[in-house]
Every structure is written in structure tokens, then in C-alpha cells.
mmCIF file of C-alpha atoms in Angstrom:
data_model
loop_
_atom_site.group_PDB
_atom_site.id
_atom_site.type_symbol
_atom_site.label_atom_id
_atom_site.label_comp_id
_atom_site.label_asym_id
_atom_site.label_seq_id
_atom_site.Cartn_x
_atom_site.Cartn_y
_atom_site.Cartn_z
ATOM 1 C CA MET Z 1 158.868 72.075 147.754
ATOM 2 C CA VAL Z 2 156.376 74.953 147.999
ATOM 3 C CA LEU Z 3 157.757 78.224 149.279
ATOM 4 C CA ASN Z 4 155.474 79.871 151.807
ATOM 5 C CA MET Z 5 156.090 83.398 150.680
ATOM 6 C CA THR Z 6 154.574 86.068 148.477
ATOM 7 C CA SER Z 7 156.446 88.893 146.763
ATOM 8 C CA HIS Z 8 154.806 92.004 145.386
ATOM 9 C CA LEU Z 9 156.180 94.225 142.686
ATOM 10 C CA TYR Z 10 155.105 96.687 140.057
ATOM 11 C CA THR Z 11 156.133 96.116 136.479
ATOM 12 C CA ASN Z 12 155.331 97.219 132.949
ATOM 13 C CA LEU Z 13 154.942 94.823 130.035
ATOM 14 C CA PRO Z 14 158.138 92.785 129.567
ATOM 15 C CA GLN Z 15 159.332 90.987 126.452
ATOM 16 C CA ARG Z 16 157.262 87.907 125.485
ATOM 17 C CA LEU Z 17 154.783 88.336 128.336
ATOM 18 C CA HIS Z 18 151.264 89.105 127.176
ATOM 19 C CA PHE Z 19 148.932 90.557 129.776
ATOM 20 C CA PRO Z 20 145.274 91.274 129.014
ATOM 21 C CA PRO Z 21 144.407 94.940 128.454
ATOM 22 C CA PRO Z 22 142.893 96.801 131.397
ATOM 23 C CA PRO Z 23 139.078 96.739 131.528
ATOM 24 C CA SER Z 24 137.388 99.693 129.873
ATOM 25 C CA SER Z 25 136.022 102.265 132.237
ATOM 26 C CA SER Z 26 132.414 103.288 132.148
ATOM 27 C CA SER Z 27 133.292 106.725 133.441
ATOM 28 C CA SER Z 28 133.395 109.803 131.240
ATOM 29 C CA SER Z 29 137.087 110.304 131.952
ATOM 30 C CA SER Z 30 139.220 111.415 129.001
ATOM 31 C CA PHE Z 31 142.134 109.231 130.196
ATOM 32 C CA LYS Z 32 143.938 107.638 127.248
ATOM 33 C CA PRO Z 33 146.062 104.630 128.301
ATOM 34 C CA HIS Z 34 148.370 104.807 125.304
ATOM 35 C CA LEU Z 35 149.598 108.199 126.406
ATOM 36 C CA TYR Z 36 150.896 106.954 129.741
ATOM 37 C CA LEU Z 37 153.191 104.320 131.204
ATOM 38 C CA SER Z 38 150.871 101.526 132.278
ATOM 39 C CA PHE Z 39 151.841 99.680 135.468
ATOM 40 C CA LYS Z 40 150.133 96.742 137.130
ATOM 41 C CA ARG Z 41 150.483 95.125 140.483
ATOM 42 C CA ILE Z 42 151.276 91.436 140.203
ATOM 43 C CA THR Z 43 151.972 88.771 142.769
ATOM 44 C CA LEU Z 44 154.766 86.226 142.473
ATOM 45 C CA HIS Z 45 154.012 82.800 143.928
ATOM 46 C CA PRO Z 46 157.071 80.544 143.580
ATOM 47 C CA GLN Z 47 155.494 77.091 143.205
ATOM 48 C CA SER Z 48 158.551 74.902 143.591
ATOM 49 C CA SER Z 49 162.303 74.759 143.282
ATOM 50 C CA SER Z 50 162.016 74.337 139.500
ATOM 51 C CA SER Z 51 163.053 76.967 136.976
ATOM 52 C CA SER Z 52 159.531 78.248 136.312
ATOM 53 C CA ILE Z 53 157.863 81.243 137.934
ATOM 54 C CA PHE Z 54 154.092 81.620 137.800
ATOM 55 C CA ILE Z 55 152.859 85.179 137.622
ATOM 56 C CA HIS Z 56 149.292 85.682 138.793
ATOM 57 C CA CYS Z 57 147.672 88.747 137.247
ATOM 58 C CA SER Z 58 144.312 90.297 137.879
ATOM 59 C CA SER Z 59 142.881 88.014 135.190
ATOM 60 C CA GLN Z 60 143.913 84.988 137.326
ATOM 61 C CA ASN Z 61 145.764 83.547 134.321
ATOM 62 C CA SER Z 62 149.223 82.110 134.972
ATOM 63 C CA ILE Z 63 152.187 82.581 132.637
ATOM 64 C CA ALA Z 64 155.168 80.260 132.951
ATOM 65 C CA ILE Z 65 158.619 81.710 132.282
ATOM 66 C CA THR Z 66 161.190 78.954 131.852
ATOM 67 C CA SER Z 67 164.930 79.414 131.990
ATOM 68 C CA GLU Z 68 165.304 77.175 128.945
ATOM 69 C CA ASN Z 69 164.090 79.698 126.365
ATOM 70 C CA ARG Z 70 165.700 82.814 127.840
ATOM 71 C CA TRP Z 71 168.976 82.040 126.064
ATOM 72 C CA SER Z 72 167.553 80.649 122.830
ATOM 73 C CA LEU Z 73 166.325 82.120 119.560
ATOM 74 C CA ASN Z 74 164.474 78.974 118.501
ATOM 75 C CA GLU Z 75 161.425 79.631 116.316
ATOM 76 C CA MET Z 76 162.519 83.235 115.748
ATOM 77 C CA SER Z 77 163.096 84.923 112.413
ATOM 78 C CA ALA Z 78 165.847 87.451 111.726
ATOM 79 C CA LEU Z 79 166.956 89.831 108.995
ATOM 80 C CA VAL Z 80 170.617 90.861 109.026
ATOM 81 C CA THR Z 81 171.769 93.347 106.398
ATOM 82 C CA GLY Z 82 175.251 92.993 104.937
ATOM 83 C CA GLY Z 83 175.794 89.521 106.331
ATOM 84 C CA THR Z 84 178.591 88.128 104.170
ATOM 85 C CA ARG Z 85 181.633 89.843 105.682
ATOM 86 C CA GLY Z 86 183.173 90.829 108.986
ATOM 87 C CA ILE Z 87 180.762 91.800 111.730
ATOM 88 C CA GLY Z 88 177.707 91.039 109.603
ATOM 89 C CA ARG Z 89 178.782 87.473 108.892
ATOM 90 C CA ALA Z 90 179.585 86.926 112.560
ATOM 91 C CA ILE Z 91 176.091 88.160 113.481
ATOM 92 C CA VAL Z 92 174.403 85.828 110.985
ATOM 93 C CA GLU Z 93 176.295 82.842 112.364
ATOM 94 C CA GLU Z 94 175.729 83.855 115.990
ATOM 95 C CA LEU Z 95 171.968 84.195 115.570
ATOM 96 C CA ALA Z 96 171.715 80.997 113.526
ATOM 97 C CA SER Z 97 173.729 79.050 116.098
ATOM 98 C CA LEU Z 98 171.224 80.155 118.749
ATOM 99 C CA GLY Z 99 168.349 78.718 116.711
ATOM 100 C CA ALA Z 100 167.109 81.647 114.637
ATOM 101 C CA GLU Z 101 166.151 81.330 110.994
ATOM 102 C CA VAL Z 102 168.034 84.119 109.245
ATOM 103 C CA HIS Z 103 167.665 86.042 106.007
ATOM 104 C CA THR Z 104 170.597 88.201 104.977
ATOM 105 C CA CYS Z 105 171.506 90.360 102.018
ATOM 106 C CA ALA Z 106 174.590 91.583 100.200
ATOM 107 C CA ARG Z 107 175.482 93.497 97.054
ATOM 108 C CA ASN Z 108 177.833 90.813 95.710
ATOM 109 C CA GLU Z 109 175.887 87.816 94.414
ATOM 110 C CA ASN Z 110 178.873 85.454 94.174
ATOM 111 C CA GLU Z 111 179.971 86.292 97.690
ATOM 112 C CA LEU Z 112 176.447 85.706 98.964
ATOM 113 C CA GLU Z 113 176.168 82.322 97.223
ATOM 114 C CA ASN Z 114 179.491 81.181 98.678
ATOM 115 C CA CYS Z 115 178.386 82.131 102.176
ATOM 116 C CA LEU Z 116 175.044 80.394 101.768
ATOM 117 C CA ARG Z 117 176.831 77.192 100.752
ATOM 118 C CA ASP Z 118 179.090 77.432 103.808
ATOM 119 C CA TRP Z 119 176.148 78.025 106.121
ATOM 120 C CA ASN Z 120 174.191 75.162 104.601
ATOM 121 C CA ARG Z 121 177.117 72.805 105.225
ATOM 122 C CA SER Z 122 177.234 74.031 108.827
ATOM 123 C CA GLY Z 123 173.563 73.252 109.314
ATOM 124 C CA PHE Z 124 172.491 76.870 109.718
ATOM 125 C CA ARG Z 125 169.072 77.921 108.459
ATOM 126 C CA VAL Z 126 170.079 80.949 106.391
ATOM 127 C CA ALA Z 127 168.658 82.344 103.153
ATOM 128 C CA GLY Z 128 169.756 85.425 101.284
ATOM 129 C CA SER Z 129 169.050 87.895 98.524
ATOM 130 C CA VAL Z 130 171.023 90.482 96.592
ATOM 131 C CA CYS Z 131 170.356 94.005 97.803
ATOM 132 C CA ASP Z 132 172.101 97.357 98.030
ATOM 133 C CA VAL Z 133 170.483 98.888 101.107
ATOM 134 C CA SER Z 134 171.579 102.380 100.093
ATOM 135 C CA ASP Z 135 168.944 102.175 97.324
ATOM 136 C CA ARG Z 136 165.352 102.883 98.361
ATOM 137 C CA SER Z 137 163.642 100.603 95.849
ATOM 138 C CA GLN Z 138 165.953 97.716 96.711
ATOM 139 C CA ARG Z 139 165.144 98.140 100.383
ATOM 140 C CA GLU Z 140 161.456 97.890 99.556
ATOM 141 C CA ASN Z 141 162.046 94.730 97.525
ATOM 142 C CA LEU Z 142 164.097 93.264 100.362
ATOM 143 C CA ILE Z 143 161.331 93.682 102.935
ATOM 144 C CA GLU Z 144 158.774 92.229 100.499
ATOM 145 C CA THR Z 145 161.018 89.188 100.111
ATOM 146 C CA VAL Z 146 161.499 88.869 103.868
ATOM 147 C CA SER Z 147 157.778 89.248 104.528
ATOM 148 C CA SER Z 148 157.010 86.447 102.091
ATOM 149 C CA PHE Z 149 159.790 84.258 103.446
ATOM 150 C CA PHE Z 150 158.712 84.632 107.099
ATOM 151 C CA ASP Z 151 154.935 84.753 106.531
ATOM 152 C CA GLY Z 152 154.566 88.399 107.473
ATOM 153 C CA LYS Z 153 156.361 88.235 110.819
ATOM 154 C CA LEU Z 154 159.856 89.264 111.849
ATOM 155 C CA HIS Z 155 161.316 88.883 115.348
ATOM 156 C CA ILE Z 156 164.762 90.416 114.786
ATOM 157 C CA LEU Z 157 166.085 93.183 112.544
ATOM 158 C CA VAL Z 158 169.819 93.871 112.571
ATOM 159 C CA ASN Z 159 170.861 96.991 110.666
ATOM 160 C CA ASN Z 160 174.476 96.107 110.079
ATOM 161 C CA VAL Z 161 175.440 97.797 106.798
ATOM 162 C CA GLY Z 162 177.697 100.820 107.070
ATOM 163 C CA THR Z 163 180.556 102.503 105.257
ATOM 164 C CA ASN Z 164 183.068 105.280 105.789
ATOM 165 C CA ILE Z 165 184.989 107.929 103.868
ATOM 166 C CA ARG Z 166 187.879 109.403 105.826
ATOM 167 C CA LYS Z 167 188.709 112.977 104.892
ATOM 168 C CA PRO Z 168 188.469 116.503 106.336
ATOM 169 C CA MET Z 169 184.897 117.786 106.416
ATOM 170 C CA VAL Z 170 185.557 120.723 104.060
ATOM 171 C CA GLU Z 171 186.785 118.334 101.352
ATOM 172 C CA PHE Z 172 183.577 116.288 101.127
ATOM 173 C CA THR Z 173 181.731 116.386 97.827
ATOM 174 C CA PRO Z 174 177.910 116.325 97.704
ATOM 175 C CA GLY Z 175 178.119 112.815 96.255
ATOM 176 C CA GLU Z 176 180.311 111.517 99.074
ATOM 177 C CA PHE Z 177 178.085 113.098 101.694
ATOM 178 C CA SER Z 178 175.041 111.471 100.078
ATOM 179 C CA ILE Z 179 176.704 108.043 100.019
ATOM 180 C CA LEU Z 180 177.421 108.104 103.739
ATOM 181 C CA LEU Z 181 174.007 109.454 104.647
ATOM 182 C CA SER Z 182 172.028 107.006 102.504
ATOM 183 C CA THR Z 183 174.112 103.966 103.433
ATOM 184 C CA ASN Z 184 174.604 104.570 107.145
ATOM 185 C CA PHE Z 185 171.462 106.351 108.299
ATOM 186 C CA GLU Z 186 168.739 106.504 105.669
ATOM 187 C CA SER Z 187 168.890 102.730 105.236
ATOM 188 C CA VAL Z 188 168.403 102.196 108.977
ATOM 189 C CA PHE Z 189 165.518 104.664 109.171
ATOM 190 C CA HIS Z 190 163.733 103.301 106.090
ATOM 191 C CA LEU Z 191 164.228 99.606 106.912
ATOM 192 C CA CYS Z 192 162.775 100.216 110.361
ATOM 193 C CA GLN Z 193 159.773 101.891 108.731
ATOM 194 C CA LEU Z 194 159.278 99.071 106.262
ATOM 195 C CA ALA Z 195 159.815 96.301 108.805
ATOM 196 C CA TYR Z 196 157.546 97.794 111.467
ATOM 197 C CA PRO Z 197 154.382 95.844 110.479
ATOM 198 C CA LEU Z 198 156.369 92.588 110.475
ATOM 199 C CA LEU Z 199 157.982 93.338 113.817
ATOM 200 C CA LYS Z 200 154.652 94.270 115.366
ATOM 201 C CA ALA Z 201 153.043 91.101 114.021
ATOM 202 C CA SER Z 202 155.604 88.951 115.849
ATOM 203 C CA GLU Z 203 154.313 90.396 119.171
ATOM 204 C CA ALA Z 204 157.838 90.443 120.653
ATOM 205 C CA ALA Z 205 160.597 91.888 118.472
ATOM 206 C CA SER Z 206 164.060 93.378 118.691
ATOM 207 C CA VAL Z 207 165.894 95.838 116.452
ATOM 208 C CA VAL Z 208 169.663 96.210 116.813
ATOM 209 C CA SER Z 209 171.628 98.714 114.725
ATOM 210 C CA ILE Z 210 175.383 98.819 114.375
ATOM 211 C CA SER Z 211 176.548 102.249 115.450
ATOM 212 C CA SER Z 212 180.127 103.251 116.346
ATOM 213 C CA VAL Z 213 182.119 104.854 119.122
ATOM 214 C CA SER Z 214 182.404 107.748 116.659
ATOM 215 C CA GLY Z 215 178.832 108.560 117.670
ATOM 216 C CA PHE Z 216 180.164 109.404 121.156
ATOM 217 C CA VAL Z 217 183.686 110.750 120.707
ATOM 218 C CA SER Z 218 185.579 112.697 118.057
ATOM 219 C CA LEU Z 219 187.668 110.671 115.607
ATOM 220 C CA LYS Z 220 190.016 112.221 113.053
ATOM 221 C CA ASN Z 221 188.570 112.824 109.557
ATOM 222 C CA MET Z 222 185.259 111.152 110.438
ATOM 223 C CA SER Z 223 182.923 114.115 110.918
ATOM 224 C CA VAL Z 224 180.319 112.887 108.421
ATOM 225 C CA GLN Z 225 180.448 109.218 109.399
ATOM 226 C CA SER Z 226 180.212 110.146 113.089
ATOM 227 C CA SER Z 227 177.169 112.314 112.367
ATOM 228 C CA THR Z 228 175.366 109.364 110.802
ATOM 229 C CA LYS Z 229 176.210 107.185 113.796
ATOM 230 C CA GLY Z 230 175.042 109.861 116.217
ATOM 231 C CA ALA Z 231 171.780 109.946 114.283
ATOM 232 C CA ILE Z 232 171.444 106.175 114.680
ATOM 233 C CA ASN Z 233 171.956 106.533 118.430
ATOM 234 C CA GLN Z 234 169.188 109.090 118.777
ATOM 235 C CA LEU Z 235 166.830 107.154 116.490
ATOM 236 C CA THR Z 236 167.443 104.154 118.746
ATOM 237 C CA ARG Z 237 166.370 106.103 121.822
ATOM 238 C CA SER Z 238 163.351 107.654 120.129
ATOM 239 C CA LEU Z 239 162.001 104.439 118.619
ATOM 240 C CA ALA Z 240 162.544 102.591 121.898
ATOM 241 C CA CYS Z 241 159.919 104.862 123.442
ATOM 242 C CA GLU Z 242 157.689 105.110 120.384
ATOM 243 C CA TRP Z 243 157.478 101.358 119.750
ATOM 244 C CA ALA Z 244 157.490 100.099 123.332
ATOM 245 C CA LYS Z 245 153.705 99.847 123.199
ATOM 246 C CA ASP Z 246 154.111 97.217 120.465
ATOM 247 C CA ASN Z 247 156.661 95.211 122.484
ATOM 248 C CA ILE Z 248 159.427 96.095 120.031
ATOM 249 C CA ARG Z 249 162.765 96.764 121.693
ATOM 250 C CA ILE Z 250 165.314 99.034 119.975
ATOM 251 C CA ASN Z 251 169.020 98.989 120.832
ATOM 252 C CA ALA Z 252 172.365 99.610 119.174
ATOM 253 C CA VAL Z 253 175.911 98.315 119.448
ATOM 254 C CA ALA Z 254 178.822 100.728 119.010
ATOM 255 C CA PRO Z 255 182.150 99.070 118.142
ATOM 256 C CA TRP Z 256 185.665 100.528 118.082
ATOM 257 C CA TYR Z 257 188.277 99.041 115.752
ATOM 258 C CA ILE Z 258 187.316 95.458 114.909
ATOM 259 C CA LYS Z 259 189.415 93.112 112.771
ATOM 260 C CA THR Z 260 187.550 93.372 109.460
ATOM 261 C CA SER Z 261 188.412 94.129 105.857
ATOM 262 C CA MET Z 262 186.951 97.638 106.222
ATOM 263 C CA VAL Z 263 189.754 98.771 108.544
ATOM 264 C CA GLU Z 264 192.547 96.576 107.220
ATOM 265 C CA GLN Z 265 194.139 99.322 105.145
ATOM 266 C CA VAL Z 266 194.158 102.062 107.780
ATOM 267 C CA LEU Z 267 195.505 99.675 110.417
ATOM 268 C CA SER Z 268 198.325 98.539 108.148
ATOM 269 C CA ASN Z 269 200.165 101.657 109.355
ATOM 270 C CA LYS Z 270 202.054 100.352 112.391
ATOM 271 C CA ASP Z 271 202.410 103.774 113.997
ATOM 272 C CA TYR Z 272 198.678 104.375 113.664
ATOM 273 C CA LEU Z 273 197.963 100.910 115.079
ATOM 274 C CA GLU Z 274 200.140 101.628 118.110
ATOM 275 C CA GLU Z 275 198.142 104.797 118.738
ATOM 276 C CA VAL Z 276 194.940 102.773 118.581
ATOM 277 C CA TYR Z 277 196.339 100.373 121.166
ATOM 278 C CA SER Z 278 197.467 103.277 123.366
ATOM 279 C CA VAL Z 279 193.930 104.679 123.761
ATOM 280 C CA THR Z 280 192.303 101.266 124.222
ATOM 281 C CA PRO Z 281 192.538 100.082 127.842
ATOM 282 C CA LEU Z 282 192.352 96.414 126.800
ATOM 283 C CA GLY Z 283 195.256 97.106 124.448
ATOM 284 C CA ARG Z 284 194.061 95.201 121.403
ATOM 285 C CA LEU Z 285 191.626 95.178 118.496
ATOM 286 C CA GLY Z 286 188.205 93.588 118.790
ATOM 287 C CA GLU Z 287 187.067 90.422 117.047
ATOM 288 C CA PRO Z 288 183.843 90.268 114.973
ATOM 289 C CA ARG Z 289 182.465 87.568 117.298
ATOM 290 C CA GLU Z 290 182.846 89.965 120.242
ATOM 291 C CA VAL Z 291 180.399 92.300 118.524
ATOM 292 C CA SER Z 292 178.061 89.539 117.343
ATOM 293 C CA SER Z 293 177.721 88.160 120.877
ATOM 294 C CA ALA Z 294 176.587 91.581 122.108
ATOM 295 C CA VAL Z 295 174.075 91.830 119.266
ATOM 296 C CA ALA Z 296 172.754 88.347 119.982
ATOM 297 C CA PHE Z 297 172.312 89.130 123.674
ATOM 298 C CA LEU Z 298 170.153 92.144 122.831
ATOM 299 C CA CYS Z 299 167.969 89.888 120.676
ATOM 300 C CA LEU Z 300 167.500 87.185 123.318
ATOM 301 C CA PRO Z 301 164.485 86.947 125.651
ATOM 302 C CA ALA Z 302 167.039 87.225 128.468
ATOM 303 C CA SER Z 303 167.452 90.930 127.605
ATOM 304 C CA SER Z 304 163.710 91.593 127.522
ATOM 305 C CA TYR Z 305 163.883 94.644 129.822
ATOM 306 C CA ILE Z 306 166.635 96.396 127.871
ATOM 307 C CA THR Z 307 165.634 98.980 125.289
ATOM 308 C CA GLY Z 308 166.885 102.359 124.064
ATOM 309 C CA GLN Z 309 170.506 101.530 124.906
ATOM 310 C CA ILE Z 310 173.714 101.912 122.908
ATOM 311 C CA LEU Z 311 176.221 99.308 124.041
ATOM 312 C CA CYS Z 312 179.861 100.176 123.349
ATOM 313 C CA VAL Z 313 182.017 97.187 122.380
ATOM 314 C CA ASP Z 314 185.297 99.039 122.367
ATOM 315 C CA GLY Z 315 187.799 97.636 124.840
ATOM 316 C CA GLY Z 316 187.148 100.675 127.047
ATOM 317 C CA MET Z 317 188.171 103.256 124.439
ATOM 318 C CA SER Z 318 185.115 105.505 124.789
ATOM 319 C CA ILE Z 319 185.571 105.945 128.558
ATOM 320 C CA ASN Z 320 189.335 106.400 128.495
ATOM 321 C CA GLY Z 321 190.210 110.001 129.310
ATOM 322 C CA PHE Z 322 193.905 109.992 130.105
ATOM 323 C CA PHE Z 323 195.214 106.773 131.585
ATOM 324 C CA PRO Z 324 198.872 106.444 130.588
ATOM 325 C CA ARG Z 325 200.460 103.016 130.546
ATOM 326 C CA HIS Z 326 203.605 104.355 132.177
ATOM 327 C CA ASP Z 327 203.762 106.128 135.527
#
């Protein structure tokens, strides 16, 4: 059935839609398109009751958007750092289950090999290499490996690696400060730099970094770690604007306490755990898969208009002022 209607809207370039550049002007104007938000008028002509929409642009070319690929990562490539444990492993498996071909890295070679065997048995397309992302030269080698593996194109970069040292700020040594800075923030900054040509070459890419609620609120003995996460949040916003012209979306996910080996020791204190529950409206810890699903969504074509956002996966902790459980 043909719908006898026409809708008009103004839109900028969305994910995976490639419009021709505007015709060059013969005037002597000094207007530079790359310095401005470029908007075009397009006309939507729904052709039938099917799931496709045909968008007619000024070039008269039609682009079909089907609902089938909006929730799939088929034919996409992904790099996930630190993918053998906890949140990282959940992300690898989430992306692979949605059809992506994934490369991951870890410092522990035996751990990586065991995971690769498990993933192979599960039918996931996952490869891996040994890398300590806190080391500059190893980051460079990693991106060279990924570039070769994916033929110079990368659709998804997930900066997952992070660490923490809990202690009062005045007790930090220069070495401890350097460890947190290089692992949590410098690695994210440098990997984005190195991966940029690969992301641009894919023509529609997504970067997701794992931040933390500590980048929004104060947490005890986490002044340095929270500073690195705050830096990730601002880098996310800045790159979202800087790389939008290349159709590269930049977002971050900020978890609260998630059931992983990293927090197992601190949460072994029952009194401390009860305090965690008391400030979390959902009253429980998060699961790694609850973070990985948020990451995957931000990588999907379905989220193609979302960029520069930091999504808190925290059971409501970051918005909880004072909401006592007892009246």
C-alpha cells in the first residue's frame, strides 16, 4: 500500500547514511563548510508498509534503511582492550554474538589463549594478541596488528582497560600516579589517535570508553582514579564534535560496582557492601552483561544519532541524593 503523504524534516549526516557533498559554489564567498553544522532538507516518501524508508535527497538518489541491520553488527570489525575478564570479556562476547568480528588483547598470554579456545568453541569470531596498553610501544604494535587483521578498517573501538589504587591523595607516590594515568587515560587518548585512520576508513565507526560513576561523584580514596575517568568523559565530548565530520561517534559508559574480580576484595567487607546497597536505588550490584549490553547498543546502527554521551550503568547511584529506605 502506498501512503499518500510527504513529510519534511531537516537532518545532519546520520550513521551509515552517505549523502553526496554539496555542490561547490562559483561565488567568491569565503564560506568553509567544515567549520559549520551542515543541514539539508530531505523528503520522506514512505513507499509501502514494509520496513524500508526511502530518503530522496537533492541528488535524487534513494537510500534504503532496513530494520534488519539496525540491531546487528554483521560485517563489522571491533577492537576491545582487556577482553579476558569481567566487563571486557562480557563486551567481547556481546559484540561477537551480534555478528562482529572481534580482536581483543590482554597482558596474560595463558589467560588469553584459554579465552580464545572458549570463544572458538562457542562459534565466536574472536582473535587476540598480548598487549599491555599502559605501554606506548605495545599500543602501537597492537594497532598495527589490528590494521593488518582488518585490512586497514575498524568499525568499533572499545577502550575497556582500567585499574584503581585506593588511598588518600596525599599518600600517592609518583609511580602510583603514573600507573593510573597511563593505564586509565593515556591509553584511551593514544589508542584513539592510533585508531583514527582505521575508524575513518570504515566510513561509519563508534568508539566507546569505559568510564566510571567516579567521574561524576566523589568516592572515598579515589581522587586520582576519578580524575582519569573525568578526563575520559571530557575527551568523549570533545572527540564527538571533532570527529563527527568523519562519521565517527564517541561515547562512554560509566559503571558503578559491577561483580568482577577487580572489586571482589573491597566488597568482601559486609558492612561496606551494605553501604553500597544503601546508596544504590536498585539495591544490588551490577552484572558485567548489564554493562556490555549498554556498550553494544552504542555500537549498533540503531544508536546512530547518539554521540558525546556518557551513559551511567549504576542502578541509579549517581542520581541518588538522599532517598532513605525507611520513612
